[in-house]
Short mmCIF file of C-alpha atoms and ligand atoms in Angstrom, two decimals:
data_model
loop_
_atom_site.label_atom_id
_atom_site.label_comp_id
_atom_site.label_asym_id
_atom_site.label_seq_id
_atom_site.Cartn_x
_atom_site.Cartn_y
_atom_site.Cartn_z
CA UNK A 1 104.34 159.48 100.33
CA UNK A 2 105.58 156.49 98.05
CA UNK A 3 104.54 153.16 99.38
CA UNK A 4 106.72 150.51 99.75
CA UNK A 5 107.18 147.42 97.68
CA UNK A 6 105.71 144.04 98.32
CA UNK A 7 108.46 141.07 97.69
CA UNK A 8 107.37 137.38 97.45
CA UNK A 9 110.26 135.30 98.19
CA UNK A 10 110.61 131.55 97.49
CA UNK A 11 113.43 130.58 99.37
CA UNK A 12 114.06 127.25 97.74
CA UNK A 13 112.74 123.88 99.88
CA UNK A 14 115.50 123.29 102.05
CA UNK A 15 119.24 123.60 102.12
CA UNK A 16 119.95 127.54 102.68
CA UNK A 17 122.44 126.97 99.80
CA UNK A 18 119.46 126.69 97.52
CA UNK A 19 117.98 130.36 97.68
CA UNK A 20 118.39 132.62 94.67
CA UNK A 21 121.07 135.67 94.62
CA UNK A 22 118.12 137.67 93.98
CA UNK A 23 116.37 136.68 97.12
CA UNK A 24 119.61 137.06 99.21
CA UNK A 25 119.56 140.74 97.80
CA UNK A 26 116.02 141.47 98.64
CA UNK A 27 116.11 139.88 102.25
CA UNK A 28 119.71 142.14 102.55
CA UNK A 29 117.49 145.42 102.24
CA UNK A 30 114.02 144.64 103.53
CA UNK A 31 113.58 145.28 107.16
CA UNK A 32 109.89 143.91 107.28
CA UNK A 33 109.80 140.41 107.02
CA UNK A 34 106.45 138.60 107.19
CA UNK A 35 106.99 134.88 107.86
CA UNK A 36 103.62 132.30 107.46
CA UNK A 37 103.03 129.90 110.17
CA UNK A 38 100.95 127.03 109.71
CA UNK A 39 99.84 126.68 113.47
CA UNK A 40 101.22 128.82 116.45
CA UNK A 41 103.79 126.15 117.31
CA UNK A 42 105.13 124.95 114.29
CA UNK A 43 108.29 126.63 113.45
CA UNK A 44 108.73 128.59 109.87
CA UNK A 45 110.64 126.15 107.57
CA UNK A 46 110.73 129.49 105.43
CA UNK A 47 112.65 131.15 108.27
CA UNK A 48 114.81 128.67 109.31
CA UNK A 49 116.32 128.85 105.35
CA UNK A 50 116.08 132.69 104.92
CA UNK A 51 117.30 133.63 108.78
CA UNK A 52 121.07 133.57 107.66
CA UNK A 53 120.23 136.06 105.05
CA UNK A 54 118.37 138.85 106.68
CA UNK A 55 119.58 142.26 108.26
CA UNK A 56 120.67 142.53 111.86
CA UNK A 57 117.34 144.67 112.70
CA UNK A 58 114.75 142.63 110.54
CA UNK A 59 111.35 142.77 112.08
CA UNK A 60 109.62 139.41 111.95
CA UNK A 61 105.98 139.93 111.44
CA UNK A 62 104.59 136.17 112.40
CA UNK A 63 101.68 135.41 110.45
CA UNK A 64 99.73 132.61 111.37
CA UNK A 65 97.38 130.30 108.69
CA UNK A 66 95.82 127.42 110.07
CA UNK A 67 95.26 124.20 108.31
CA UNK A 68 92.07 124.44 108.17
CA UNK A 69 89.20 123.74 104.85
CA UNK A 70 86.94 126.50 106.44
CA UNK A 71 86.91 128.83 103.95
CA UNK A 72 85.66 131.79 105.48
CA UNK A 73 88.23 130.81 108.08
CA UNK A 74 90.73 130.94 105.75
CA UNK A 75 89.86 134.18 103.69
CA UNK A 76 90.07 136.32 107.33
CA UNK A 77 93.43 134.99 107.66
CA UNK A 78 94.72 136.12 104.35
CA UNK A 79 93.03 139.58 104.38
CA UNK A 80 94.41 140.23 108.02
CA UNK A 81 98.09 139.09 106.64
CA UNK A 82 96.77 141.62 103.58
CA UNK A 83 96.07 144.58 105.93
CA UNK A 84 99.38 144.01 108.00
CA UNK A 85 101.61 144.11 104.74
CA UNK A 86 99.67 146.51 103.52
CA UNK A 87 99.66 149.31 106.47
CA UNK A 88 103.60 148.40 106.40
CA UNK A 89 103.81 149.81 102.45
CA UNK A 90 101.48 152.66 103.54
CA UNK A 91 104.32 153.76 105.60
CA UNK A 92 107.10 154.37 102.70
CA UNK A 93 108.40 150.83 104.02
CA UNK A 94 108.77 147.73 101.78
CA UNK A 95 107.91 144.36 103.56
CA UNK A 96 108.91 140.87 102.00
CA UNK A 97 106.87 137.70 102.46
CA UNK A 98 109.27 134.41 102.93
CA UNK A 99 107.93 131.51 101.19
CA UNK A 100 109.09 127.66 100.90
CA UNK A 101 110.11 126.49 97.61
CA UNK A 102 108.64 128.64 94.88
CA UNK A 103 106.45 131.43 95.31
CA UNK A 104 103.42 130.87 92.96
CA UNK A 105 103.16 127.14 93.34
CA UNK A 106 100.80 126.14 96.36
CA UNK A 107 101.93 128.37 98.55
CA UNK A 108 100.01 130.76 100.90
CA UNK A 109 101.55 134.15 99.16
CA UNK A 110 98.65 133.40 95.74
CA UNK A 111 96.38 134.25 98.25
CA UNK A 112 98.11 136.88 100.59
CA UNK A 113 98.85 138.54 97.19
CA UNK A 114 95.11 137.99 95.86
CA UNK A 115 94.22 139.84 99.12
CA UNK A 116 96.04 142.94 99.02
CA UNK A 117 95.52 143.24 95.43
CA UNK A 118 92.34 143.82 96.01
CA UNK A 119 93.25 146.33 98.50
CA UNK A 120 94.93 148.29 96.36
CA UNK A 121 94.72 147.27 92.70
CA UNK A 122 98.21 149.73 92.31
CA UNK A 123 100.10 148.30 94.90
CA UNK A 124 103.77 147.28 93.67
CA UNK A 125 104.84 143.67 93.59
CA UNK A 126 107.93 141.97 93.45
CA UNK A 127 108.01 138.13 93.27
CA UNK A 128 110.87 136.16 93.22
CA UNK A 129 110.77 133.03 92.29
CA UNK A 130 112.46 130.01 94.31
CA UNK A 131 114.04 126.15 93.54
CA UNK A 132 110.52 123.99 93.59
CA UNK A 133 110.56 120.72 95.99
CA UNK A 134 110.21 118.73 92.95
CA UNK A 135 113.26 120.13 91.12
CA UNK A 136 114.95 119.65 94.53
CA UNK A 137 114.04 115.94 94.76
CA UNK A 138 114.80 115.53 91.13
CA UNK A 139 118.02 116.38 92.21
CA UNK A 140 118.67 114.49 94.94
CA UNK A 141 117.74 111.23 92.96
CA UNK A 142 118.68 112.32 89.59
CA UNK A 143 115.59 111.77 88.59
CA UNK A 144 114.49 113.41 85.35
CA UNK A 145 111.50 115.09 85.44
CA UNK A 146 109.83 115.86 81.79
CA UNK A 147 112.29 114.08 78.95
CA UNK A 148 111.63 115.07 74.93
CA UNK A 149 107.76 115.49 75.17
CA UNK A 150 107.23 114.00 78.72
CA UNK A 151 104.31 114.69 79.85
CA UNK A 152 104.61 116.20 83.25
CA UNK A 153 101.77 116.28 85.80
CA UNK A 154 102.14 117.75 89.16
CA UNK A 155 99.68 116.51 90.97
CA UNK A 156 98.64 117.70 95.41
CA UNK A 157 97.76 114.35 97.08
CA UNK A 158 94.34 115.57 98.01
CA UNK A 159 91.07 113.67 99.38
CA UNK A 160 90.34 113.57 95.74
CA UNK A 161 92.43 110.43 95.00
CA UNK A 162 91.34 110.03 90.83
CA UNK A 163 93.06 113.23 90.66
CA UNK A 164 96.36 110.97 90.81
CA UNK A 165 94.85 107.82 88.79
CA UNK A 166 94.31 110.31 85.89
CA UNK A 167 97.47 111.46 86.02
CA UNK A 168 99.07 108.05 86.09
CA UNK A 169 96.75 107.03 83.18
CA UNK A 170 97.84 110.09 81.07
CA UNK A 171 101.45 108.49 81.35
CA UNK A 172 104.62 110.90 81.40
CA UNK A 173 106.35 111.94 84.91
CA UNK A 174 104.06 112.66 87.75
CA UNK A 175 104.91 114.83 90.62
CA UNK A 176 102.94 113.83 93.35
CA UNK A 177 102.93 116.76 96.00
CA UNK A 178 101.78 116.84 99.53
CA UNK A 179 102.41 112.89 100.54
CA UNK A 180 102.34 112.71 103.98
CA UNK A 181 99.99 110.26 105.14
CA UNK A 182 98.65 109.22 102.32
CA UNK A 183 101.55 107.37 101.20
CA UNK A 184 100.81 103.93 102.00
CA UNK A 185 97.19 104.24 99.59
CA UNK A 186 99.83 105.92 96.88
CA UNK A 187 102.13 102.73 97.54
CA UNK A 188 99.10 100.51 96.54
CA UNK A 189 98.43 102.20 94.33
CA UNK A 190 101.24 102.41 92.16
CA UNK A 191 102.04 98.22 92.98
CA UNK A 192 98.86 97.44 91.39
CA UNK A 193 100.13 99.63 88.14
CA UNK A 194 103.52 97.66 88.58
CA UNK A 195 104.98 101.43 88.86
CA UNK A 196 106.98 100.59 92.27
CA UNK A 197 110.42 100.31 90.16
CA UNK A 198 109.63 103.72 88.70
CA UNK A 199 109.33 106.06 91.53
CA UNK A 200 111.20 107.69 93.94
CA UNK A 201 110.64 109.33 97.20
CA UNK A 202 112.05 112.50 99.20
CA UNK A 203 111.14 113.82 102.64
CA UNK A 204 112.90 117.04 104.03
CA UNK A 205 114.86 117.78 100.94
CA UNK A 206 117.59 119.81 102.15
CA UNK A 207 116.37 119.42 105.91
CA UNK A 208 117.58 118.19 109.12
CA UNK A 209 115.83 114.83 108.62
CA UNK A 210 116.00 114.59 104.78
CA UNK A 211 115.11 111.28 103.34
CA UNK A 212 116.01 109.65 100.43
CA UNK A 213 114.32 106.94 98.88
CA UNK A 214 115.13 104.94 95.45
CA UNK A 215 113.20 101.73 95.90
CA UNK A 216 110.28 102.69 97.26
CA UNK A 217 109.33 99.31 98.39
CA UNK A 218 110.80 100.64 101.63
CA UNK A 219 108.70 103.18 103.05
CA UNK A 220 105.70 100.61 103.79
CA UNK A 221 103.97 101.10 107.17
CA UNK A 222 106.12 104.31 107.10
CA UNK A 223 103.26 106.71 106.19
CA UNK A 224 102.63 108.28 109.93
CA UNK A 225 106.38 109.28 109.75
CA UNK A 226 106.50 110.52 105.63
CA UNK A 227 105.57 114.06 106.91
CA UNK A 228 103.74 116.63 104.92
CA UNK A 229 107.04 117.64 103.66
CA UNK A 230 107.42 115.33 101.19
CA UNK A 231 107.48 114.32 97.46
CA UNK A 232 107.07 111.67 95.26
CA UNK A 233 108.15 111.52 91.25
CA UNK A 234 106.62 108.70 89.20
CA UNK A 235 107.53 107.82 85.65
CA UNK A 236 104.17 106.75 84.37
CA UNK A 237 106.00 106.49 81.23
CA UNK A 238 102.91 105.85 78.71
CA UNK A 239 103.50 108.58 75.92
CA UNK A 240 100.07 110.18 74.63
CA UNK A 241 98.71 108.82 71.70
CA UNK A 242 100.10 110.71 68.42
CA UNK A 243 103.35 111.80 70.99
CA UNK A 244 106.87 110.06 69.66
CA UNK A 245 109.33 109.89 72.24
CA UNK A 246 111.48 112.26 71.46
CA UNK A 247 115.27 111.55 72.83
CA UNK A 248 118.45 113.49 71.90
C1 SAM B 301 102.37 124.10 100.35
S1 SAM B 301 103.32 123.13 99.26
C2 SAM B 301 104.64 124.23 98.91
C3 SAM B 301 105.30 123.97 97.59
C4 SAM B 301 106.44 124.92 97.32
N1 SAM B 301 105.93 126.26 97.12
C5 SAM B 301 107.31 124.50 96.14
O1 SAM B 301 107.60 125.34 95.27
O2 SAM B 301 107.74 123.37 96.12
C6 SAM B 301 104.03 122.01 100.36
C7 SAM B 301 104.48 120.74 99.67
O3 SAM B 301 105.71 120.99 98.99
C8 SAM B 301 106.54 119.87 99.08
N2 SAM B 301 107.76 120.28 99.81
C9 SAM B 301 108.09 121.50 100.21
N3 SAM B 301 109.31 121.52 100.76
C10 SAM B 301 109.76 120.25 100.72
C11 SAM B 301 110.96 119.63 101.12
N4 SAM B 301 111.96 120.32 101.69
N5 SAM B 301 111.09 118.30 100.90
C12 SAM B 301 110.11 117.59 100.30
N6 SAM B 301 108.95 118.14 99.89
C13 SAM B 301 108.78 119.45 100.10
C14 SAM B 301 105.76 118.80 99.84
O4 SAM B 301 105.10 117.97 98.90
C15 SAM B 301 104.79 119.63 100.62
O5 SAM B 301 103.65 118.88 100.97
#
């Protein structure tokens, strides 16, 4: 028997309006539909986009990945995901995996796909890519992100905080992923650079909830309620040595 196909969908960040004709298309056909929880009660953002979009008699196939830094953890989620999908395409059926934003950038289906790769090296793969956050928040705030030869840094907010002082010292725009409660330390961060001015913030972009923030200045003491959904996009705007700006 011919196995079925394996689809990666980014669904775009938000607004259901932001999803790609392509993806519409796929979730039209695909009964299977695997949809990645973070914890059991947090609600799919992925499926609250795509739900609109999927057949009558979709099966959702819940799959649960816990925030956790335990790798092995971690791994045994993604290979069970792996062997779900995988006995699904065993079966002639094709099964699509809903993701937020775009498919291949932080998002749980790298790994998910890592996994059944290495189940079966042959296995056939769709992925379709979605609207980022960042070009969504660029577009809320008409915010440019990478002018002439911009530097552009996209950078996770991790425990590792030089990974965002480098990037601000490299100059350019950076895209600072993954706020949430780290904001306030970013907010010092970027008034001791004088950088305040050039920033701007977005929470739930395309959300019940979205936020929309120009002067930045206005999200102190705010950082319990930033959410892990949102985004930040600095213009650092120090061009590499040897780099003109280079403006049409
Ligand atoms: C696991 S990453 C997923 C990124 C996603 N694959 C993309 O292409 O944008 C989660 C981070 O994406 C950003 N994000 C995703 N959806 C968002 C939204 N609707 N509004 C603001 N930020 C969002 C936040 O920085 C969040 O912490």
């Amino acid at each position: 028997m011919t196995r079925g196909t394996f689809f990666g969908i980014g669904v775009g960040p938000g607004d259901p309006e932001w999803i790609t004709v392509k993806a519409v298309r796929v979730l039209s056909t695909c009964r299977h539909v695997c949809v990645p929880k973070s914890g059991e009660t947090t609600d799919s953002v992925a499926l609250q986009i795509a739900q609109g979009y999927l057949r009558p008699d979709a099966v959702l196939h819940e799959q649960s990945f816990p925030m956790t830094a335990d790798p092995d953890l971690l791994r045994e989620n993604w290979r069970q995901a792996a062997r779900e999908v995988y006995e699904i395409l065993c079966r002639g059926e094709d099964c699509c995996f809903l993701t937020l934003g775009d498919a291949l950038l932080y998002s749980t289906y790298i790994y998910l796909l890592r996994e059944l790769q290495a189940i079966d090296p042959a296995v056939q793969v769709v992925t379709v890519p979605g609207i980022t956050a960042f070009s969504a928040a660029a577009a809320l705030t008409n915010c440019p992100v990478g002018e002439g030869k911009q530097l552009v840094t996209i950078v996770p907010a991790s425990d590792d905080f030089s990974q965002f002082t480098q990037a601000l010292d490299r100059g350019g725009a950076v895209v600072l992923m993954k706020v949430g409660r780290r904001l306030e330390k970013v907010l010092d961060e970027l008034e001791a650079r004088g950088l305040l001015d050039q920033a701007v913030f977005v929470a739930r972009a395309g959300l019940p909830g979205q936020r929309i923030e120009t002067d930045v200045r206005q999200l102190r003491g705010l950082a319990e309620q930033a959410g892990y959904l949102s985004i930040l996009i600095i213009q650092a705007n120090r061009p590499l040595p040897g780099i003109k700006e280079d403006r049409p």
